[in-house]
Amino acid sequence: MSLPLQALCASAGAPVYEIGSRCLPWDHQAALVLEFARSREVDVSELLADCQLQAGSLLSPQQLLALLAALQRALPSPDTPFVLGQLSLPGPTGLASQALAQAGSLYEALQTLVNYAARLSPLLTPRWFQHGDELIVLWTAACGVGAAQRSFVVDMQMSALTGVCQWLGGERLPWRYCFNRTRPRDISQQAVYLGHSLQFDCHVDAMRLPASHLHRPWRQAAAAHPGNFAALSLERGADVGARGRGLLAAIYDHLLPRYREAPGLDEVAEAFGLSSATLKRRLALHGTHYQAELDLVRTHVALYLLLLQGCSNDAVAAELGFHDRNNFRRSFKRWTGLAPSLVG
Amino acid sequence: MQEMKQVSLYVGRLRLPVLPQAPVLGLGHFGQGLAVLMVSLMCLFAWLAAPKAVEHWRWMDIAGEGGMALMAGVWLVQVRSSRPAGRVTSLLCLGLASVLLGQWVDLLDEFWVLPKAVIWDNWLESTLVPLGTLLLTWGLHHWRHEQQSLTAQMLKRERLFREHRSLDGVTQLGDARYLAAQIAIEQRLHQPAALAMLGLDGFDAVARTQGLAESDRLLQAASHLLLLNLRPDDLLCRYAADRFCVLMPGLQAGEAQARAEHLRQALSMLAHHTRAGTPLQLPARSAVAAVDAREAPDAQLLALARRLAEAP
């Protein structure tokens, strides 16, 4: 019944970035948004003025979100997140993008994406693990995304991973998609850009694929790139920021191995070297609070045990440290809006 | 019709849209001219007439006449910002300007009393508004003719109703929602109809290798090509990405199959040249289905898109 913790969490000690930290290089995601706007005939200076940004230097996740919101206002076309996503990976510059572009298999690509998510997917942190003959990519917030933009960012990142695998691997992989939202009226964009296996109301944003695809060598990998030098230099610490974790992702990393004990705010604050008041304030800045983050982790564990391990309610209740089944049922209902027996 | 970009004026943090205005009779400063005329009329009143005491102001009349003048002004701005310059625009604007001036004189009358000997204000009041409505009517008559020729251009892109919010920005075709609404209409008519979906293999690589602008141009070229190969009753929509969908009213599945194969071949033969001169020729695929009278339109479209994706 053990969780694939090693695969799901980054090792401790990764640098933490917050929603206001100016840590994103201008020439990746932001430059792409402007390029996209320009090619769709949106006035770029208008766009920058709308979100009060100036081109150049570093920007924060918050500023990137504001830029995306401004783009959505200027160009409310339903394909925007999907097209942007497709073009965002492997990305134009930087060691992480180079390492991803030279990935020789899906396994290498996923490892690169997950390890250097601060560069490749700074708004939504990907995590992946293998369960039996299936691999599962789980997307969790890096620094928090407002409810209004959550779907946009999830669509964008799912389209990015789908697209980069198809581009590098030379074939479309049979991904299955799970969305943590109700089914929208029109899913034509998801069906064409992502795939036809779409599931809504899932309580997690995840992508699933038969694990047999993991180690298949990709077409371009063979002769062209004898060694992935970008990956090597990243491993040697050439770009420390690439290993960064968003504050919420770092808290998730910290809480997941401790899902049973469910530590309190004070303990977590101490582990992060902060006072509990400071952590509380910072979480509020990220649009959340401590209990919500803890509940999220415990929901994910419960869903993993219920759906993937096929555990009984009693077993899950015991594993999560509930004294009896009814307490667990009540908590689970509060987390997901559903009774545990109805999930699946 | 050339597209006019919306410009904004920033006052501190406040963002005010400034609508670009089409010239009237070739005069770019038509609005300013009109404003000068209105101010001069007011000065004329102030110079010649005696002001009414506030207790004699009739507020209902002021609100009615002032509101009418204001509305005529708003319509004038809207017409000038939404239409290209030309005869129809000039007629509509002259008509609205004339109504505006007539109402303005009417409004000024509420604040000043002109001597009995002065009759030009009555003359202005009683001629400007009828003249304006005549000009407006004449303009609308020409607008109808203009619209008929534009509708001919929109044939095969829209049918039965227009919904500008469902228009795809790249190809100017209706989107999946527009198509679903059209299928629903077809279902209510209980007539046979067929759907064909077409797609380009390897389209997603185009944006990566040639840039997004080129991949958009390829979609535009493909949509033009398909439009040229359609029957007058057919409707072409962009479903998503490189997936185009044709609604063919009155066709049975067998005929539709032949039509779709024709369209697929035409699309496969399209050799689009990028601005750099690289020819792009992508193999096309197609799938056909008869419109089911009972199944929800978006479910039918999804099933068709799935068959297209799984087609060999």
XYZ file of C-alpha atoms in Angstrom:
656
model
C 0.000 0.000 0.000
C 3.015 2.293 -0.176
C 2.823 5.461 -2.223
C 5.280 6.084 -5.067
C 6.653 8.977 -3.052
C 10.070 9.179 -4.630
C 8.577 9.599 -8.058
C 5.959 12.094 -6.901
C 8.045 14.494 -4.846
C 11.122 16.541 -5.448
C 13.932 15.958 -2.989
C 14.122 18.491 -0.170
C 16.419 21.450 -0.552
C 15.206 22.655 -3.939
C 15.010 26.463 -4.110
C 11.465 27.731 -3.524
C 9.867 30.462 -5.630
C 6.721 32.345 -4.748
C 3.988 33.883 -6.854
C 5.703 37.274 -6.701
C 9.293 36.042 -7.166
C 10.867 37.375 -10.304
C 12.348 34.093 -11.424
C 11.064 33.398 -14.939
C 13.322 34.346 -17.832
C 11.518 36.662 -20.233
C 12.568 34.760 -23.335
C 10.561 31.598 -22.721
C 6.843 31.678 -21.821
C 6.352 35.454 -21.931
C 8.155 35.830 -25.260
C 5.996 33.036 -26.630
C 2.797 34.764 -25.513
C 3.899 37.962 -27.271
C 4.902 36.035 -30.396
C 1.510 34.344 -30.417
C -0.274 37.675 -29.926
C 1.710 39.270 -32.735
C 0.945 36.504 -35.203
C -2.758 36.756 -34.349
C -2.630 40.535 -34.899
C -3.033 41.646 -31.303
C -1.240 44.907 -30.487
C 1.650 43.801 -28.263
C 2.200 47.188 -26.628
C -1.523 47.276 -25.769
C -1.226 43.825 -24.265
C 1.750 44.796 -22.112
C 0.049 48.007 -21.029
C -3.086 46.053 -20.112
C -1.160 43.951 -17.598
C 1.326 46.732 -16.735
C 4.409 44.840 -17.837
C 7.578 45.923 -19.518
C 9.432 43.628 -21.888
C 12.807 42.315 -20.804
C 14.433 40.991 -17.628
C 12.740 38.516 -15.291
C 9.079 38.175 -14.475
C 7.128 36.531 -11.676
C 4.518 33.758 -11.998
C 1.944 36.398 -11.044
C 3.026 38.601 -13.935
C 2.945 35.658 -16.335
C -0.609 34.906 -15.201
C -1.555 38.560 -15.698
C -0.070 38.446 -19.189
C -2.073 35.302 -20.002
C -5.235 36.936 -18.649
C -4.610 39.984 -20.831
C -4.108 37.716 -23.835
C -7.381 35.953 -23.084
C -9.159 39.307 -22.978
C -7.582 40.499 -26.210
C -8.108 37.195 -28.013
C -10.961 35.211 -26.494
C -10.545 32.389 -28.976
C -11.082 28.868 -27.559
C -7.929 27.459 -29.144
C -5.555 29.937 -27.453
C -4.396 27.712 -24.523
C -3.915 24.716 -26.791
C -1.900 26.491 -29.484
C 0.182 28.319 -26.860
C 0.793 25.039 -25.047
C 1.846 23.195 -28.180
C 4.443 25.825 -28.945
C 5.707 26.210 -25.375
C 7.682 22.946 -25.195
C 10.502 22.145 -25.581
C 10.864 25.930 -25.621
C 13.134 28.307 -27.437
C 16.118 28.803 -25.139
C 17.753 27.630 -21.951
C 19.428 24.433 -20.825
C 16.207 22.784 -19.655
C 14.607 23.301 -23.071
C 17.704 21.943 -24.790
C 17.762 18.915 -22.536
C 14.090 18.252 -23.250
C 14.581 18.666 -26.999
C 17.266 15.992 -26.870
C 15.284 13.496 -24.783
C 15.672 10.031 -26.244
C 12.499 8.533 -24.836
C 9.321 9.425 -23.014
C 11.033 8.449 -19.758
C 13.837 10.964 -20.324
C 11.375 13.630 -21.391
C 9.219 13.168 -18.295
C 12.231 13.168 -15.997
C 13.490 16.390 -17.571
C 10.055 17.994 -17.385
C 9.540 17.057 -13.756
C 13.054 17.904 -12.557
C 13.243 21.258 -14.293
C 9.586 22.246 -14.023
C 10.567 25.732 -12.834
C 11.718 26.427 -16.392
C 9.456 24.148 -18.437
C 6.145 24.397 -16.581
C 6.470 27.133 -13.958
C 2.731 27.606 -13.262
C 1.667 23.991 -12.930
C 4.005 21.431 -11.404
C 3.988 18.032 -13.110
C 4.634 14.814 -11.140
C 4.645 11.335 -12.565
C 4.658 7.779 -11.305
C 4.149 4.325 -12.650
C 1.277 2.217 -11.424
C 1.352 -1.336 -12.756
C 1.439 -1.088 -16.529
C 0.272 2.501 -16.570
C 2.076 5.786 -16.093
C 0.256 8.728 -14.570
C 1.198 12.394 -14.809
C -0.367 14.482 -12.077
C -0.570 18.273 -12.382
C -0.643 20.355 -9.203
C -0.452 24.115 -8.762
C 3.040 25.550 -8.411
C 2.109 28.901 -6.891
C -1.651 28.840 -7.133
C -3.786 29.792 -10.112
C -7.062 31.666 -9.679
C -10.230 29.713 -10.434
C -10.846 31.846 -13.528
C -7.533 30.841 -15.084
C -7.185 27.292 -13.815
C -8.767 25.613 -16.874
C -6.713 27.743 -19.228
C -3.438 26.820 -17.537
C -4.340 23.117 -17.250
C -5.356 22.941 -20.927
C -2.159 24.751 -21.865
C 0.148 22.429 -19.934
C -1.619 19.245 -21.009
C -1.433 20.416 -24.605
C 2.261 21.235 -24.084
C 3.143 17.731 -22.855
C 0.971 16.046 -25.493
C 2.494 18.181 -28.225
C 6.120 17.775 -27.219
C 5.767 13.982 -27.011
C 4.203 13.885 -30.446
C 6.862 16.202 -31.869
C 9.855 14.404 -30.388
C 8.468 10.872 -30.586
C 7.030 11.237 -34.068
C 3.672 9.712 -33.174
C 0.624 10.680 -31.205
C 0.533 8.858 -27.881
C -2.793 7.416 -26.642
C -3.008 9.637 -23.549
C -6.156 9.565 -21.415
C -7.038 12.844 -19.738
C -8.696 13.470 -16.375
C -9.942 16.956 -15.521
C -10.795 18.398 -12.145
C -13.781 20.362 -13.483
C -17.253 19.740 -14.802
C -17.622 18.944 -18.461
C -17.778 22.154 -20.506
C -20.487 22.448 -23.145
C -18.066 22.427 -26.046
C -15.075 20.062 -25.871
C -14.109 20.193 -29.551
C -10.751 21.845 -28.800
C -9.808 19.278 -26.141
C -10.865 16.427 -28.442
C -8.749 17.599 -31.374
C -5.713 19.072 -29.605
C -5.458 16.484 -26.815
C -7.370 13.338 -27.687
C -10.720 11.651 -27.461
C -10.306 9.954 -24.108
C -11.481 12.817 -21.894
C -12.899 12.381 -18.424
C -14.354 15.214 -16.369
C -15.257 15.613 -12.669
C -12.136 13.662 -11.690
C -10.941 15.652 -8.615
C -7.445 15.646 -10.127
C -5.879 16.963 -13.312
C -3.961 14.019 -14.663
C -2.852 12.242 -17.817
C -2.550 8.464 -18.134
C -0.713 6.335 -20.651
C 0.227 2.648 -21.010
C 3.712 2.303 -19.531
C 4.922 0.377 -22.583
C 5.549 3.786 -24.216
C 8.027 4.833 -21.530
C 11.269 3.398 -22.843
C 10.583 3.213 -26.561
C 13.443 5.073 -28.265
C 12.346 8.256 -29.991
C 13.148 8.789 -33.656
C 15.422 11.797 -33.549
C 17.341 10.681 -30.478
C 19.519 8.017 -32.051
C 22.341 9.426 -34.143
C 21.881 13.158 -33.925
C 22.676 13.596 -30.248
C 25.343 11.251 -28.966
C 25.157 12.720 -25.471
C 22.652 15.056 -23.886
C 25.129 17.733 -22.824
C 22.422 20.090 -21.655
C 21.087 17.408 -19.310
C 24.612 16.728 -18.039
C 25.322 20.357 -17.276
C 21.947 20.681 -15.562
C 22.816 17.698 -13.385
C 26.076 19.399 -12.487
C 24.088 22.416 -11.316
C 24.538 24.750 -14.270
C 21.086 26.244 -13.712
C 20.131 26.015 -10.041
C 16.863 27.875 -10.581
C 15.632 25.177 -12.960
C 15.171 22.819 -10.013
C 13.026 25.390 -8.190
C 9.629 24.535 -6.798
C 6.698 26.862 -6.418
C 5.741 27.426 -2.782
C 2.581 25.319 -3.015
C 4.416 22.547 -4.851
C 7.131 22.603 -2.188
C 4.513 22.305 0.551
C 2.919 19.418 -1.337
C 6.360 17.777 -1.571
C 6.734 18.203 2.171
C 3.241 17.017 3.128
C 2.854 14.008 0.851
C 5.284 11.745 2.756
C 3.591 12.882 5.992
C 0.021 12.343 4.841
C -0.754 10.070 7.769
C 0.535 12.339 10.561
C -1.067 15.420 8.987
C 1.387 17.906 10.568
C 0.137 21.296 11.711
C 0.963 24.689 10.266
C 3.646 25.345 12.927
C 5.629 22.222 12.091
C 5.581 22.967 8.354
C 6.526 26.600 8.918
C 9.480 25.463 10.999
C 10.581 23.020 8.297
C 10.561 25.916 5.821
C 12.416 28.175 8.235
C 9.490 30.580 8.593
C 7.325 31.718 11.462
C 3.790 30.338 11.288
C 2.387 33.863 10.885
C 4.651 34.440 7.888
C 3.701 31.137 6.266
C 0.037 31.901 6.874
C 0.421 35.312 5.231
C 2.339 33.904 2.276
C -0.250 31.198 1.699
C -2.943 33.888 1.695
C -0.949 35.725 -0.985
C -1.101 32.522 -3.028
C -4.881 32.431 -2.710
C -5.030 29.498 -0.311
C -4.626 28.483 3.330
C -2.842 25.687 5.129
C -5.808 23.376 5.698
C -6.727 23.488 2.006
C -3.219 22.371 1.034
C -3.223 19.571 3.591
C -6.686 18.450 2.460
C -5.491 18.432 -1.147
C -2.627 16.072 -0.335
C -4.855 13.782 1.714
C -7.511 13.777 -1.039
C -4.897 12.692 -3.546
C -3.704 9.910 -1.254
C -7.289 8.762 -0.631
C -8.056 8.778 -4.364
C -4.846 6.844 -5.068
C -5.744 4.196 -2.514
C -9.406 3.970 -3.512
C -9.099 4.064 -7.276
C -5.682 2.676 -8.109
C -5.056 0.309 -5.209
C -8.711 -0.670 -4.888
C -8.612 -0.365 -1.100
C -11.781 -0.539 0.956
C -13.088 2.512 2.787
C -11.950 1.019 6.084
C -8.423 0.453 4.843
C -8.164 4.005 3.474
C -9.568 5.455 6.693
C -6.989 3.545 8.705
C -4.155 4.501 6.345
C -5.030 8.194 6.619
C -5.149 7.937 10.413
C -8.908 8.286 10.889
C -10.287 6.528 13.915
C -13.359 5.235 12.166
C -14.908 4.964 8.755
C -17.586 7.584 9.343
C -15.069 10.284 10.124
C -13.268 9.466 6.905
C -16.524 9.494 4.933
C -17.375 12.932 6.294
C -13.936 14.367 5.579
C -13.828 12.871 2.103
C -17.237 14.315 1.352
C -15.969 17.732 2.470
C -12.860 17.444 0.249
C -14.508 16.210 -2.930
C -18.241 16.755 -2.500
C -18.786 13.012 -2.932
C -18.972 9.966 -0.715
C -15.944 7.637 -1.151
C -18.200 4.902 -2.511
C -19.322 7.166 -5.371
C -15.852 8.011 -6.642
C -14.616 6.015 -9.560
C -14.020 45.292 -45.223
C -10.798 46.455 -43.654
C -10.585 45.854 -39.960
C -10.179 48.879 -37.734
C -8.132 48.407 -34.635
C -9.422 49.634 -31.344
C -7.183 52.232 -29.784
C -7.259 53.063 -26.111
C -6.525 56.209 -24.235
C -5.027 55.868 -20.808
C -5.962 58.381 -18.147
C -3.949 57.288 -15.155
C -5.062 53.683 -14.647
C -8.380 54.218 -16.367
C -8.651 52.826 -19.867
C -10.963 54.628 -22.271
C -11.547 53.182 -25.704
C -11.167 55.701 -28.532
C -13.088 54.494 -31.540
C -11.493 55.307 -34.879
C -13.952 57.277 -36.997
C -14.491 56.845 -40.712
C -14.388 60.069 -42.773
C -17.741 61.449 -44.001
C -17.734 62.906 -47.544
C -13.969 62.614 -47.331
C -13.815 64.825 -44.234
C -11.829 63.209 -41.444
C -12.792 66.014 -39.034
C -16.527 65.684 -39.583
C -17.172 65.261 -35.858
C -15.156 68.334 -34.918
C -16.940 70.350 -37.627
C -20.279 69.265 -36.237
C -19.219 70.232 -32.715
C -18.117 73.691 -33.940
C -21.495 74.127 -35.627
C -23.309 73.169 -32.425
C -21.245 75.585 -30.329
C -21.793 78.422 -32.843
C -25.534 77.815 -32.729
C -25.406 78.035 -28.956
C -23.420 81.309 -29.153
C -25.955 82.658 -31.643
C -28.761 81.866 -29.214
C -26.876 83.433 -26.323
C -26.260 86.574 -28.392
C -29.721 87.032 -29.886
C -32.081 85.543 -27.331
C -33.110 86.236 -23.784
C -32.392 83.424 -21.328
C -35.390 81.737 -19.676
C -35.637 81.843 -15.934
C -34.892 78.478 -14.324
C -38.433 78.158 -12.997
C -39.702 78.236 -16.601
C -37.518 75.367 -17.714
C -39.620 72.363 -18.689
C -37.572 69.455 -17.481
C -39.483 66.770 -19.387
C -38.816 68.553 -22.681
C -35.173 69.105 -21.824
C -34.710 65.433 -20.985
C -36.563 64.268 -24.089
C -34.926 66.594 -26.594
C -31.508 66.414 -24.946
C -31.691 62.626 -24.782
C -32.644 62.421 -28.432
C -29.734 64.670 -29.412
C -27.367 62.598 -27.281
C -28.575 59.338 -28.809
C -28.200 60.722 -32.347
C -24.610 61.606 -31.401
C -23.930 58.108 -30.027
C -25.359 56.474 -33.162
C -23.206 58.740 -35.290
C -20.046 57.652 -33.439
C -21.066 54.001 -33.678
C -21.822 54.143 -37.393
C -18.563 55.922 -38.134
C -16.521 53.475 -36.072
C -18.106 50.322 -37.466
C -18.229 51.095 -41.180
C -15.643 51.840 -43.837
C -15.869 55.228 -45.562
C -18.128 55.368 -48.599
C -21.485 56.465 -49.915
C -23.608 54.485 -47.473
C -21.604 55.721 -44.485
C -21.755 59.345 -45.671
C -25.534 59.204 -46.145
C -26.136 57.596 -42.757
C -23.827 60.076 -41.019
C -25.273 63.148 -42.740
C -28.746 61.934 -41.791
C -27.781 61.407 -38.150
C -25.894 64.727 -38.019
C -28.934 66.495 -39.385
C -31.218 64.876 -36.794
C -28.689 65.780 -34.108
C -28.603 69.476 -35.159
C -32.395 69.671 -35.361
C -32.722 68.260 -31.848
C -29.961 70.595 -30.657
C -31.821 73.691 -31.851
C -34.943 72.275 -30.230
C -33.026 71.834 -26.985
C -31.528 75.355 -27.067
C -35.080 76.675 -27.408
C -35.744 75.366 -23.929
C -33.146 77.651 -22.386
C -33.483 80.843 -24.439
C -36.458 82.755 -25.891
C -35.741 84.228 -29.306
C -37.509 87.448 -30.326
C -40.694 86.897 -32.367
C -39.065 88.449 -35.438
C -36.504 85.667 -35.638
C -37.899 82.780 -37.641
C -34.789 80.886 -38.689
C -34.848 78.730 -35.559
C -38.349 77.445 -36.373
C -37.206 76.895 -39.903
C -34.166 74.914 -38.717
C -36.222 72.859 -36.276
C -38.843 71.878 -38.799
C -36.502 71.116 -41.717
C -33.420 69.510 -40.183
C -35.107 66.488 -38.562
C -37.239 65.508 -41.598
C -34.255 66.078 -43.886
C -32.151 63.871 -41.597
C -34.675 61.041 -41.608
C -34.887 61.257 -45.419
C -31.097 60.984 -45.702
C -31.099 58.079 -43.243
C -33.766 56.259 -45.227
C -31.868 56.769 -48.435
C -28.699 55.507 -46.759
C -30.478 52.418 -45.423
C -31.808 51.694 -48.901
C -28.259 51.655 -50.280
C -27.115 49.652 -47.281
C -29.534 46.891 -48.231
C -27.987 46.683 -51.699
C -24.518 46.663 -50.204
C -25.528 43.888 -47.808
C -26.879 41.770 -50.660
C -23.516 41.789 -52.387
C -21.744 41.027 -49.095
C -24.135 38.158 -48.366
C -23.188 36.628 -51.695
C -19.595 36.536 -50.438
C -20.658 34.930 -47.149
C -22.489 32.107 -48.952
C -21.272 28.668 -47.749
C -19.887 30.273 -44.571
C -23.179 30.980 -42.889
C -26.769 29.980 -43.308
C -30.098 30.866 -41.690
C -28.651 32.969 -38.914
C -25.626 35.033 -38.082
C -23.705 34.832 -34.812
C -20.513 36.882 -34.816
C -19.350 35.465 -31.473
C -19.110 32.003 -33.038
C -16.794 33.156 -35.801
C -13.306 31.707 -35.835
C -10.737 34.509 -35.897
C -8.278 32.808 -38.235
C -10.499 31.520 -41.051
C -13.637 33.653 -40.519
C -15.660 30.442 -40.581
C -18.219 29.429 -37.981
C -16.885 27.343 -35.092
C -18.017 24.063 -33.535
C -20.819 25.728 -31.587
C -22.218 27.426 -34.696
C -22.105 24.130 -36.549
C -23.869 22.295 -33.705
C -26.634 24.922 -33.768
C -27.007 24.458 -37.529
C -27.210 20.681 -37.148
C -29.950 21.177 -34.548
C -31.911 23.218 -37.117
C -31.414 20.475 -39.692
C -32.722 17.929 -37.166
C -35.872 19.967 -36.599
C -36.520 20.068 -40.353
C -36.529 16.237 -40.520
C -34.631 16.235 -43.802
C -31.662 14.071 -44.680
C -28.318 15.762 -44.219
C -24.731 14.601 -44.031
C -21.567 15.739 -42.305
C -18.054 15.453 -43.646
C -14.985 16.217 -41.573
C -11.592 16.843 -43.119
C -8.160 17.165 -41.574
C -4.526 17.557 -42.594
C -1.952 14.981 -41.510
C 1.099 16.521 -39.891
C -0.512 19.915 -39.438
C 0.781 20.379 -35.881
C 4.384 20.261 -37.118
C 3.765 23.237 -39.436
C 3.581 25.779 -36.606
C 6.829 24.397 -35.150
C 8.809 24.364 -38.374
C 7.285 27.324 -40.248
C 5.900 29.472 -37.453
C 2.379 30.104 -36.267
C 1.668 32.793 -38.871
C 2.363 30.295 -41.666
C 0.214 27.612 -40.087
C -2.637 30.149 -39.853
C -2.130 31.062 -43.511
C -2.248 27.390 -44.439
C -5.618 27.117 -42.661
C -6.885 30.165 -44.546
C -5.744 28.691 -47.871
C -7.408 25.367 -47.017
C -10.667 27.088 -46.083
C -10.714 29.070 -49.350
C -10.030 25.918 -51.327
C -12.834 24.031 -49.602
C -15.268 26.932 -50.095
C -14.561 26.863 -53.835
C -15.397 23.170 -53.969
C -18.718 23.331 -52.113
C -22.291 23.373 -53.366
C -24.207 26.618 -52.680
C -26.270 24.925 -49.912
C -23.280 23.547 -48.034
C -21.913 25.111 -44.871
C -18.219 25.045 -44.004
C -17.066 25.437 -40.394
C -13.769 25.121 -38.585
C -14.252 22.481 -35.914
C -10.881 22.856 -34.161
C -7.235 23.107 -35.232
C -6.960 21.675 -38.780
C -10.356 19.952 -38.630
C -12.886 21.430 -41.049
C -16.469 20.244 -41.112
C -19.005 20.513 -43.935
C -22.730 20.274 -43.336
C -24.401 19.051 -46.528
C -28.190 19.425 -46.322
C -30.266 17.082 -48.487
C -27.510 14.541 -49.096
C -27.698 10.817 -48.349
C -24.627 9.085 -46.939
C -23.571 7.593 -50.294
C -23.547 10.903 -52.175
C -21.884 12.567 -49.198
C -19.107 9.976 -49.319
C -18.355 10.904 -52.919
C -18.446 14.638 -52.150
C -16.134 14.183 -49.159
C -13.680 12.161 -51.220
C -13.645 14.955 -53.784
C -12.941 17.515 -51.056
C -10.250 15.294 -49.546
C -8.492 15.010 -52.905
C -8.712 18.765 -53.453
C -7.188 19.374 -50.017
C -4.417 16.835 -50.637
C -3.542 18.597 -53.885
C -3.231 21.993 -52.195
C 0.382 23.109 -52.387
C 0.505 26.123 -50.121
C 3.636 28.214 -50.460
C 4.984 29.879 -47.353
C 6.242 33.465 -47.529
C 9.740 32.006 -47.661
C 8.709 30.034 -50.743
C 8.631 26.551 -49.184
C 5.781 24.481 -50.598
C 3.629 22.763 -47.982
C 1.612 19.828 -49.240
C 0.005 17.695 -46.555
C -2.013 14.520 -47.071
C -5.652 15.010 -46.110
C -8.069 12.634 -44.443
C -11.844 12.609 -44.291
C -14.747 10.976 -42.487
C -18.458 11.105 -43.290
C -21.630 10.552 -41.292
C -25.335 11.061 -41.852
C -26.935 13.531 -39.460
C -28.784 11.500 -36.853
C -32.212 12.925 -36.130
C -32.085 12.210 -32.402
C -28.489 12.280 -31.178
C -27.185 15.557 -29.714
C -25.297 17.557 -32.384
C -22.082 18.021 -30.386
C -21.973 14.296 -29.607
C -22.320 13.542 -33.328
C -19.494 15.933 -34.124
C -17.285 14.405 -31.417
C -17.925 10.901 -32.759
C -17.095 12.072 -36.270
C -13.893 13.780 -35.099
C -12.924 10.584 -33.327
C -13.481 8.516 -36.473
C -11.399 11.005 -38.420
C -8.570 10.757 -35.886
C -8.667 6.964 -36.009
C -8.991 6.769 -39.808
C -5.974 5.111 -41.421
